[in-house]
Coordinates of C-alpha atoms and ligand atoms in Angstrom, one line a residue:
M163 CA 41.7 44.9 -28.8
S164 CA 39.3 47.0 -30.6
R165 CA 38.1 45.9 -34.4
L166 CA 39.5 48.3 -37.1
Q167 CA 37.6 47.5 -40.6
A168 CA 37.9 49.4 -43.6
F169 CA 34.6 49.1 -46.2
R170 CA 34.7 50.0 -50.0
G171 CA 32.4 50.9 -51.4
N172 CA 29.5 53.6 -53.2
Y173 CA 27.3 55.0 -50.1
I174 CA 24.2 56.6 -50.6
D175 CA 22.7 58.1 -47.1
T176 CA 20.8 62.0 -46.4
P177 CA 22.8 63.1 -43.2
E178 CA 20.1 66.0 -43.3
Y179 CA 16.4 65.7 -44.5
G180 CA 15.9 65.5 -48.4
I181 CA 20.0 65.7 -48.8
L182 CA 21.4 63.1 -50.6
E183 CA 25.3 62.6 -49.5
K184 CA 27.4 60.4 -52.8
F185 CA 30.5 59.3 -51.5
S186 CA 32.6 56.2 -53.0
G187 CA 36.0 54.9 -51.0
Y188 CA 36.6 53.1 -47.6
L189 CA 34.6 53.7 -44.5
I190 CA 36.3 53.2 -41.0
A191 CA 34.8 51.9 -38.4
E192 CA 36.0 51.0 -35.1
D193 CA 33.7 48.5 -33.5
G194 CA 31.3 49.0 -35.9
V195 CA 31.2 52.5 -35.6
I196 CA 31.9 54.7 -38.1
R197 CA 35.2 56.8 -37.7
D198 CA 36.4 58.4 -40.8
R199 CA 35.6 58.4 -44.5
R200 CA 38.5 58.4 -46.7
T201 CA 39.2 57.8 -50.2
E202 CA 42.2 56.1 -50.3
L203 CA 43.5 53.4 -47.9
P204 CA 45.5 54.7 -44.9
D205 CA 48.8 54.1 -45.2
G206 CA 50.4 51.0 -43.6
W207 CA 47.0 49.8 -42.7
N208 CA 46.2 46.8 -41.8
G209 CA 43.1 46.6 -39.7
E210 CA 40.6 44.3 -41.8
M211 CA 38.9 45.2 -45.5
T212 CA 35.5 44.8 -47.2
D213 CA 35.2 45.4 -51.0
F214 CA 31.7 46.2 -52.1
G215 CA 32.8 46.4 -56.0
D216 CA 30.6 48.6 -58.2
A217 CA 27.2 47.7 -55.8
V218 CA 25.1 51.4 -54.2
V219 CA 25.6 51.0 -50.1
I220 CA 22.4 52.5 -48.6
P221 CA 21.6 52.3 -44.4
S222 CA 19.7 49.5 -43.6
F223 CA 16.2 50.4 -43.2
C224 CA 14.3 51.3 -39.8
D225 CA 10.4 50.4 -40.2
V226 CA 9.3 52.5 -36.8
H227 CA 5.6 51.0 -37.0
L228 CA 4.4 47.2 -37.2
H229 CA 2.2 45.0 -36.2
A230 CA 4.2 41.5 -35.8
G231 CA 0.7 39.8 -34.6
Q232 CA -1.1 40.9 -37.8
Y233 CA 1.7 39.1 -40.5
E234 CA -0.3 36.3 -41.7
N235 CA -3.0 39.3 -42.5
I236 CA -0.8 41.1 -45.0
G237 CA -3.1 41.8 -47.9
I238 CA -6.5 40.9 -47.1
G239 CA -9.5 42.7 -45.5
Y240 CA -8.8 45.6 -47.1
D241 CA -12.9 46.5 -48.3
H242 CA -12.9 47.6 -45.1
Q243 CA -12.8 51.0 -43.2
L244 CA -10.2 50.5 -40.0
L245 CA -13.2 49.8 -37.2
E246 CA -14.5 47.4 -39.2
W247 CA -11.8 45.8 -40.0
L248 CA -9.8 45.3 -36.6
E249 CA -12.9 43.9 -35.4
K250 CA -13.3 41.7 -38.3
Y251 CA -9.4 40.8 -38.5
T252 CA -7.2 41.8 -36.9
Y253 CA -8.3 41.3 -33.4
P254 CA -9.7 37.5 -34.3
T255 CA -5.9 37.1 -35.9
E256 CA -4.3 38.8 -32.9
K257 CA -6.3 35.9 -30.3
K258 CA -4.6 33.1 -32.2
F259 CA -1.3 34.2 -30.3
Y260 CA -2.2 32.6 -26.7
D261 CA -0.7 29.6 -29.0
L262 CA 2.8 29.5 -28.4
E263 CA 4.1 27.4 -31.3
Y264 CA 1.5 29.2 -33.5
S265 CA 2.9 32.6 -32.5
K266 CA 6.8 31.0 -32.7
S267 CA 5.6 29.8 -36.4
I268 CA 4.0 33.4 -37.6
Y269 CA 7.5 35.1 -36.0
K270 CA 10.3 33.6 -37.0
R271 CA 8.8 34.0 -41.0
L272 CA 8.4 37.9 -39.6
L273 CA 11.8 38.5 -38.8
R274 CA 13.5 36.6 -41.8
E275 CA 11.1 38.7 -44.0
L276 CA 12.2 42.0 -42.6
W277 CA 16.0 40.7 -42.8
E278 CA 15.4 40.1 -46.4
V279 CA 13.7 43.1 -47.3
G280 CA 17.2 44.9 -45.7
T281 CA 14.6 45.8 -42.6
L282 CA 17.6 45.6 -39.6
H283 CA 15.5 47.7 -37.3
F284 CA 11.7 47.9 -36.2
I285 CA 9.2 48.4 -33.5
S286 CA 6.1 46.4 -33.1
M287 CA 3.4 46.3 -31.4
C288 CA 2.4 42.9 -31.1
T289 CA -0.7 41.2 -29.5
A290 CA -2.8 41.3 -26.1
S291 CA -1.0 37.8 -25.3
T292 CA 2.0 38.5 -22.8
D293 CA 3.6 35.1 -22.7
S294 CA 3.5 35.7 -26.8
T295 CA 5.2 38.4 -26.1
A296 CA 8.0 37.2 -24.4
L297 CA 8.9 34.5 -27.2
F298 CA 8.7 37.5 -30.1
M299 CA 11.8 39.3 -27.7
D300 CA 13.6 35.9 -27.4
L301 CA 13.2 35.4 -31.2
I302 CA 14.9 38.6 -31.8
A303 CA 17.6 38.7 -29.5
E304 CA 18.0 35.3 -31.8
S305 CA 18.0 36.7 -34.9
G306 CA 20.4 39.9 -34.1
L307 CA 18.0 42.4 -35.5
E308 CA 17.8 45.3 -33.1
A309 CA 14.0 46.5 -32.0
Y310 CA 11.0 47.3 -29.8
V311 CA 8.3 45.2 -28.9
G312 CA 5.8 45.7 -26.9
K313 CA 2.7 44.0 -26.0
R314 CA -0.8 45.6 -27.1
N315 CA -3.0 47.3 -24.2
T316 CA -6.5 46.8 -24.4
D317 CA -9.1 46.5 -22.5
Y318 CA -12.0 48.5 -23.7
Q319 CA -14.8 47.4 -25.4
I320 CA -14.7 49.2 -28.8
T321 CA -15.9 46.0 -29.8
T322 CA -17.9 42.6 -29.4
T323 CA -14.5 40.8 -28.7
D324 CA -13.8 40.5 -24.8
N325 CA -10.7 42.3 -24.2
E326 CA -8.1 41.5 -21.2
D327 CA -9.2 43.2 -18.2
T328 CA -7.2 46.4 -17.1
E329 CA -5.6 44.1 -14.3
T330 CA -3.9 41.6 -16.3
S331 CA -3.4 43.9 -19.4
Y332 CA -1.6 46.2 -16.9
L333 CA 0.5 43.3 -15.3
G334 CA 1.4 41.0 -18.5
T335 CA 3.0 44.5 -19.0
L336 CA 4.9 45.0 -15.7
Q337 CA 6.4 41.6 -15.7
L338 CA 7.7 42.1 -19.3
L339 CA 8.8 45.2 -18.4
Q340 CA 11.2 43.9 -15.0
E341 CA 11.9 40.5 -17.1
K342 CA 12.2 41.0 -20.4
G343 CA 12.7 44.7 -20.6
E344 CA 16.9 44.5 -19.6
Q345 CA 17.8 40.6 -20.9
Y346 CA 18.8 41.9 -24.6
E347 CA 21.0 44.6 -25.6
N348 CA 19.3 44.5 -29.2
V349 CA 16.1 44.0 -27.8
R350 CA 14.2 47.0 -25.9
Y351 CA 10.4 47.0 -24.0
I352 CA 8.2 49.7 -25.3
L353 CA 4.7 50.3 -23.6
S354 CA 1.8 49.8 -26.3
P355 CA -1.7 51.5 -25.5
S356 CA -4.1 50.5 -28.6
F357 CA -5.0 53.8 -29.3
V358 CA -7.4 55.6 -27.2
P359 CA -11.2 54.2 -28.4
G360 CA -9.7 51.0 -26.8
C361 CA -8.1 52.0 -23.2
T362 CA -10.5 52.5 -20.5
E363 CA -9.0 55.9 -18.7
E364 CA -7.6 53.5 -15.8
M365 CA -5.6 51.5 -18.3
L366 CA -3.6 55.9 -20.1
G367 CA -3.2 56.9 -16.4
R368 CA -1.4 53.2 -15.2
L369 CA 0.4 53.0 -18.6
G370 CA 1.6 57.0 -18.3
R371 CA 2.6 56.5 -14.7
L372 CA 4.8 53.7 -15.4
A373 CA 6.0 55.6 -18.5
E374 CA 7.6 58.3 -16.2
K375 CA 8.7 55.8 -13.2
T376 CA 10.5 54.1 -15.5
M377 CA 11.0 55.8 -18.8
T378 CA 9.9 53.3 -20.8
P379 CA 9.2 54.7 -24.5
V380 CA 5.7 54.4 -25.6
Q381 CA 4.0 54.1 -29.2
S382 CA 0.5 53.9 -29.8
H383 CA -1.8 55.2 -33.3
L384 CA -3.6 59.0 -33.4
D385 CA -5.7 60.7 -35.5
E386 CA -5.6 58.0 -38.2
T387 CA -9.4 58.4 -39.2
L388 CA -12.1 60.4 -38.6
S389 CA -14.8 57.6 -37.2
E390 CA -11.8 56.9 -34.6
I391 CA -11.3 60.8 -33.6
Q392 CA -15.1 61.0 -33.3
L393 CA -15.4 58.2 -31.1
V394 CA -12.2 60.0 -29.2
K395 CA -14.6 63.3 -28.9
D396 CA -18.1 62.0 -27.6
R397 CA -15.9 59.8 -25.4
F398 CA -13.2 62.8 -24.1
P399 CA -15.6 65.8 -25.4
E400 CA -14.5 68.4 -22.7
I401 CA -10.5 67.5 -23.8
S402 CA -9.3 70.0 -26.8
S403 CA -8.1 67.6 -28.8
Y404 CA -7.2 64.2 -29.6
A405 CA -3.6 64.3 -29.2
A406 CA -4.6 66.3 -25.0
V407 CA -5.8 62.5 -24.4
Y408 CA -2.7 60.9 -24.4
E409 CA -1.2 64.6 -22.6
K410 CA -3.5 64.2 -19.9
Y411 CA -3.1 61.0 -19.1
H412 CA 0.9 60.8 -19.7
I413 CA 1.3 58.6 -22.7
I414 CA 3.0 62.1 -24.5
G415 CA 5.5 64.6 -22.4
K416 CA 6.7 62.0 -19.7
S417 CA 9.1 59.3 -21.7
R418 CA 9.8 59.1 -25.6
T419 CA 6.7 58.5 -27.1
I420 CA 6.0 57.3 -31.1
M421 CA 2.3 57.6 -32.4
A422 CA 1.6 55.8 -35.9
H423 CA -0.6 58.2 -38.4
C424 CA -1.9 61.3 -37.4
N425 CA -3.5 61.9 -40.7
Y426 CA -5.6 64.4 -39.8
I427 CA -4.1 66.4 -36.8
G428 CA -4.8 70.0 -36.4
D429 CA -2.4 72.4 -35.4
D430 CA -3.1 72.5 -31.2
E431 CA -1.7 69.3 -31.8
I432 CA 1.5 70.2 -33.8
R433 CA 2.5 72.2 -31.4
L434 CA 2.0 69.7 -28.8
L435 CA 4.0 66.5 -30.1
K436 CA 6.3 69.5 -31.3
K437 CA 6.7 70.3 -27.5
H438 CA 7.5 66.6 -26.1
H439 CA 9.7 65.6 -29.0
V440 CA 7.0 62.9 -30.2
M441 CA 8.2 60.9 -33.4
V442 CA 5.4 60.5 -35.8
A443 CA 5.5 57.3 -37.7
H444 CA 4.3 57.9 -41.2
C445 CA 2.5 54.8 -43.0
P446 CA 1.4 55.7 -46.1
C447 CA 0.5 52.0 -47.2
S448 CA -1.9 51.2 -44.3
N449 CA -3.1 54.7 -44.9
L450 CA -4.1 54.0 -48.6
D451 CA -5.0 50.1 -48.2
L452 CA -7.2 50.7 -44.9
G453 CA -8.3 53.8 -47.4
S454 CA -7.5 56.6 -43.6
G455 CA -6.3 59.4 -45.1
I456 CA -2.8 60.8 -46.3
M457 CA -1.2 62.6 -43.9
P458 CA 0.6 66.2 -44.7
L459 CA 4.0 65.6 -44.4
R460 CA 5.5 68.6 -45.8
K461 CA 3.2 70.5 -43.5
L462 CA 4.8 67.8 -40.1
K463 CA 8.1 68.3 -41.5
D464 CA 8.0 72.0 -42.2
A465 CA 6.8 72.2 -38.4
G466 CA 9.5 69.9 -37.1
L467 CA 8.8 67.2 -36.4
E468 CA 10.7 64.1 -36.4
I469 CA 9.3 61.6 -38.1
G470 CA 10.6 58.2 -39.2
L471 CA 8.6 54.7 -42.1
G472 CA 6.2 52.3 -40.9
S473 CA 4.9 49.2 -42.9
D474 CA 2.2 49.2 -40.3
I475 CA 1.3 45.5 -41.1
S476 CA -1.1 44.4 -41.9
G477 CA -3.4 47.9 -42.4
G478 CA 0.2 48.0 -44.3
H479 CA 0.4 44.9 -47.6
T480 CA 3.8 44.7 -47.5
L481 CA 7.2 45.2 -45.1
N482 CA 9.0 46.6 -47.4
L483 CA 10.3 49.8 -47.0
A484 CA 11.2 50.1 -50.7
T485 CA 7.7 50.2 -51.3
V486 CA 6.7 52.5 -48.1
M487 CA 9.2 55.0 -49.7
K488 CA 7.8 55.1 -52.9
T489 CA 4.3 55.4 -52.0
A490 CA 4.9 58.3 -49.2
V491 CA 6.3 60.4 -52.0
E492 CA 2.8 59.4 -54.3
V493 CA 0.5 60.1 -51.8
S494 CA 2.0 63.0 -51.2
K495 CA 2.2 64.1 -55.3
L496 CA -1.7 62.9 -54.6
R497 CA -2.3 65.3 -51.7
Y498 CA -0.3 68.3 -53.8
L499 CA -2.5 68.5 -56.8
A500 CA -5.2 69.3 -53.3
N501 CA -3.0 71.4 -51.2
P502 CA -0.5 73.1 -53.9
Q503 CA 1.1 75.3 -50.8
E504 CA 2.7 71.7 -49.8
S505 CA 5.1 70.2 -52.1
P506 CA 5.2 66.7 -52.8
A507 CA 7.8 64.4 -51.4
T508 CA 10.9 63.6 -53.2
I509 CA 12.9 60.2 -53.0
P510 CA 16.0 61.6 -51.3
E511 CA 13.7 62.9 -48.4
A512 CA 11.9 58.9 -48.8
L513 CA 15.2 57.7 -48.2
Y514 CA 15.4 59.9 -44.9
L515 CA 12.3 58.8 -43.4
A516 CA 13.4 55.5 -43.9
T517 CA 17.2 55.9 -42.6
K518 CA 18.1 58.4 -40.1
G519 CA 14.9 59.7 -39.7
G520 CA 13.8 56.1 -37.9
G521 CA 16.7 55.7 -36.8
A522 CA 16.3 58.1 -34.4
F523 CA 14.0 56.6 -32.1
W524 CA 17.4 54.8 -31.7
G525 CA 20.5 57.6 -32.2
N526 CA 23.0 55.5 -33.7
T527 CA 22.0 54.4 -37.2
G528 CA 20.4 55.6 -40.6
S529 CA 23.3 56.8 -41.7
F530 CA 26.9 56.8 -42.8
E531 CA 28.3 60.0 -40.7
K532 CA 30.7 59.7 -37.9
G533 CA 29.6 58.2 -34.9
Y534 CA 26.5 56.0 -36.5
S535 CA 27.1 52.5 -36.3
F536 CA 28.3 50.4 -40.1
D537 CA 24.4 49.2 -40.5
A538 CA 24.2 49.1 -44.2
L539 CA 22.4 47.5 -47.1
V540 CA 24.3 46.6 -50.5
I541 CA 22.6 46.6 -53.4
C542 CA 23.7 45.5 -57.1
D543 CA 22.4 45.9 -59.7
E544 CA 22.9 46.2 -63.3
D545 CA 22.4 49.4 -64.4
T546 CA 26.4 50.2 -63.2
G547 CA 27.9 52.9 -65.7
R548 CA 24.9 53.5 -67.0
L549 CA 23.3 55.4 -64.4
N550 CA 24.4 57.6 -61.9
L551 CA 24.6 56.1 -57.8
Q552 CA 21.1 58.9 -57.4
E553 CA 19.4 57.0 -60.5
R554 CA 20.0 53.9 -59.3
L555 CA 18.7 54.1 -56.3
E556 CA 15.3 55.6 -57.5
K557 CA 15.3 52.9 -60.2
F558 CA 15.9 50.5 -56.8
I559 CA 13.2 51.7 -55.1
Y560 CA 10.4 51.9 -58.2
A561 CA 11.1 48.7 -59.5
G562 CA 13.7 47.6 -57.6
D563 CA 13.2 44.2 -56.0
Y564 CA 14.9 42.6 -52.0
R565 CA 16.9 40.6 -54.2
Q566 CA 19.3 42.5 -55.0
I567 CA 20.1 43.2 -52.0
K568 CA 23.0 41.0 -51.8
A569 CA 24.7 41.6 -47.5
R570 CA 23.0 43.2 -45.1
Y571 CA 25.6 44.9 -41.9
L572 CA 24.7 45.8 -38.2
K573 CA 27.3 47.2 -36.2
G574 CA 30.0 46.8 -39.1
V575 CA 29.2 42.8 -38.7
R576 CA 27.3 40.4 -41.8
L577 CA 24.0 39.6 -40.8
D578 CA 23.0 36.2 -41.5
R579 CA 19.4 34.9 -42.7
P580 CA 18.3 34.2 -39.4
C581 CA 18.1 31.1 -38.3
F582 CA 16.3 29.8 -35.7
S583 CA 18.0 26.9 -32.7
E584 CA 14.5 25.9 -32.3
Ligands
GUN670 N1 -5.1 51.1 -34.0 C1 -5.9 50.4 -33.1 N2 -5.1 49.4 -33.3 C2 -4.8 49.4 -35.1 C3 -4.4 48.1 -35.5 O1 -3.6 47.2 -34.6 N3 -3.6 48.8 -36.8 C4 -3.9 50.2 -37.2 N4 -3.4 50.8 -38.0 N5 -4.3 50.8 -36.7 C5 -5.3 51.1 -35.2
FE671 FE1 -0.8 50.4 -36.0

């Protein structure tokens, strides 16, 4: 017997980029999947009924780029730029995750905060520790959130830190893929080469072959800062671009790929990403906090690229995607001042990026259209009657608070604050 549910509410979503759709009435779900929308409850309805009253209901957020092992570093180290910050803050902190008790305490806090801020889907690049990444996958499974998770592969000395060697790093990845890849429905594995300056050619080649053979998705970083791009040019002078290095080693081009940042992406690279259906993780908070750059959002969107939003903690200082949305709009306005042909982003566009845009990595979340999973945030404010629905959304994004999120639904089921067995 299937589970039939009716949810009455004031819904806002963005079925198309930048087009805000408002609907007050009933969404009808069967086994958590939206099947219909009605202004009245169907005659003789005998399924369940939930009434959200005056609340504003939006799709739950998808954070398509974060680093779980950097959670405790949120808010510190931003007087340094990327490469220095990686060496001084990130790698030393990520090393601590070989300690599993420590990992567990951090990962539980992270999962609770993701739940709090309304992020029910996320993609995480974890640390180099295989066991800690496995533990994180177990904890996510318990939390009920939906995620893609991968162990960071770094085997190239860009700094003085002691990286894993190629074999250890690769075998750890293989182990996770084999032992954990199919264990949970809500947690999947994603291959995670750190970035070109952090990987040997051997590592990129092995991961690319693994992606091709197993069709496992891949995540990495691309064109985040000018100094990182210079490192790639110095190492691969014969290859035309940073993205072309990934393509050569099949990090891009075989399985589904997502690349974070793309601040300095060239026209050839945009075409390459488009050709291979690569999703871009736009991380505007991180780009500001580390002084990395401003991604040409309008240009990438006009070129037809798929784009989602990433907090990129702890490159970014917040897990709250409402803040990341607002920042995406703000930096696009700054960019517009210097590039008048690139019109700034709007709140409906930012909402799309945070929901359906990033949700495309899963394929069935981020929108209230038929066939989508009922994944929603119920937002209660004090502005009923005074502001219209769009204004209430704007206020929540710019000046609201995650504590206004009174309920979260995933696949039609109300999701409680994660509580763990030990
Ligand atoms: N490039 C390689 N590793 C990282 C990382 O951890 N964070 C960011 N922002 N960029 C990276
Ligand atoms: Fe990152």
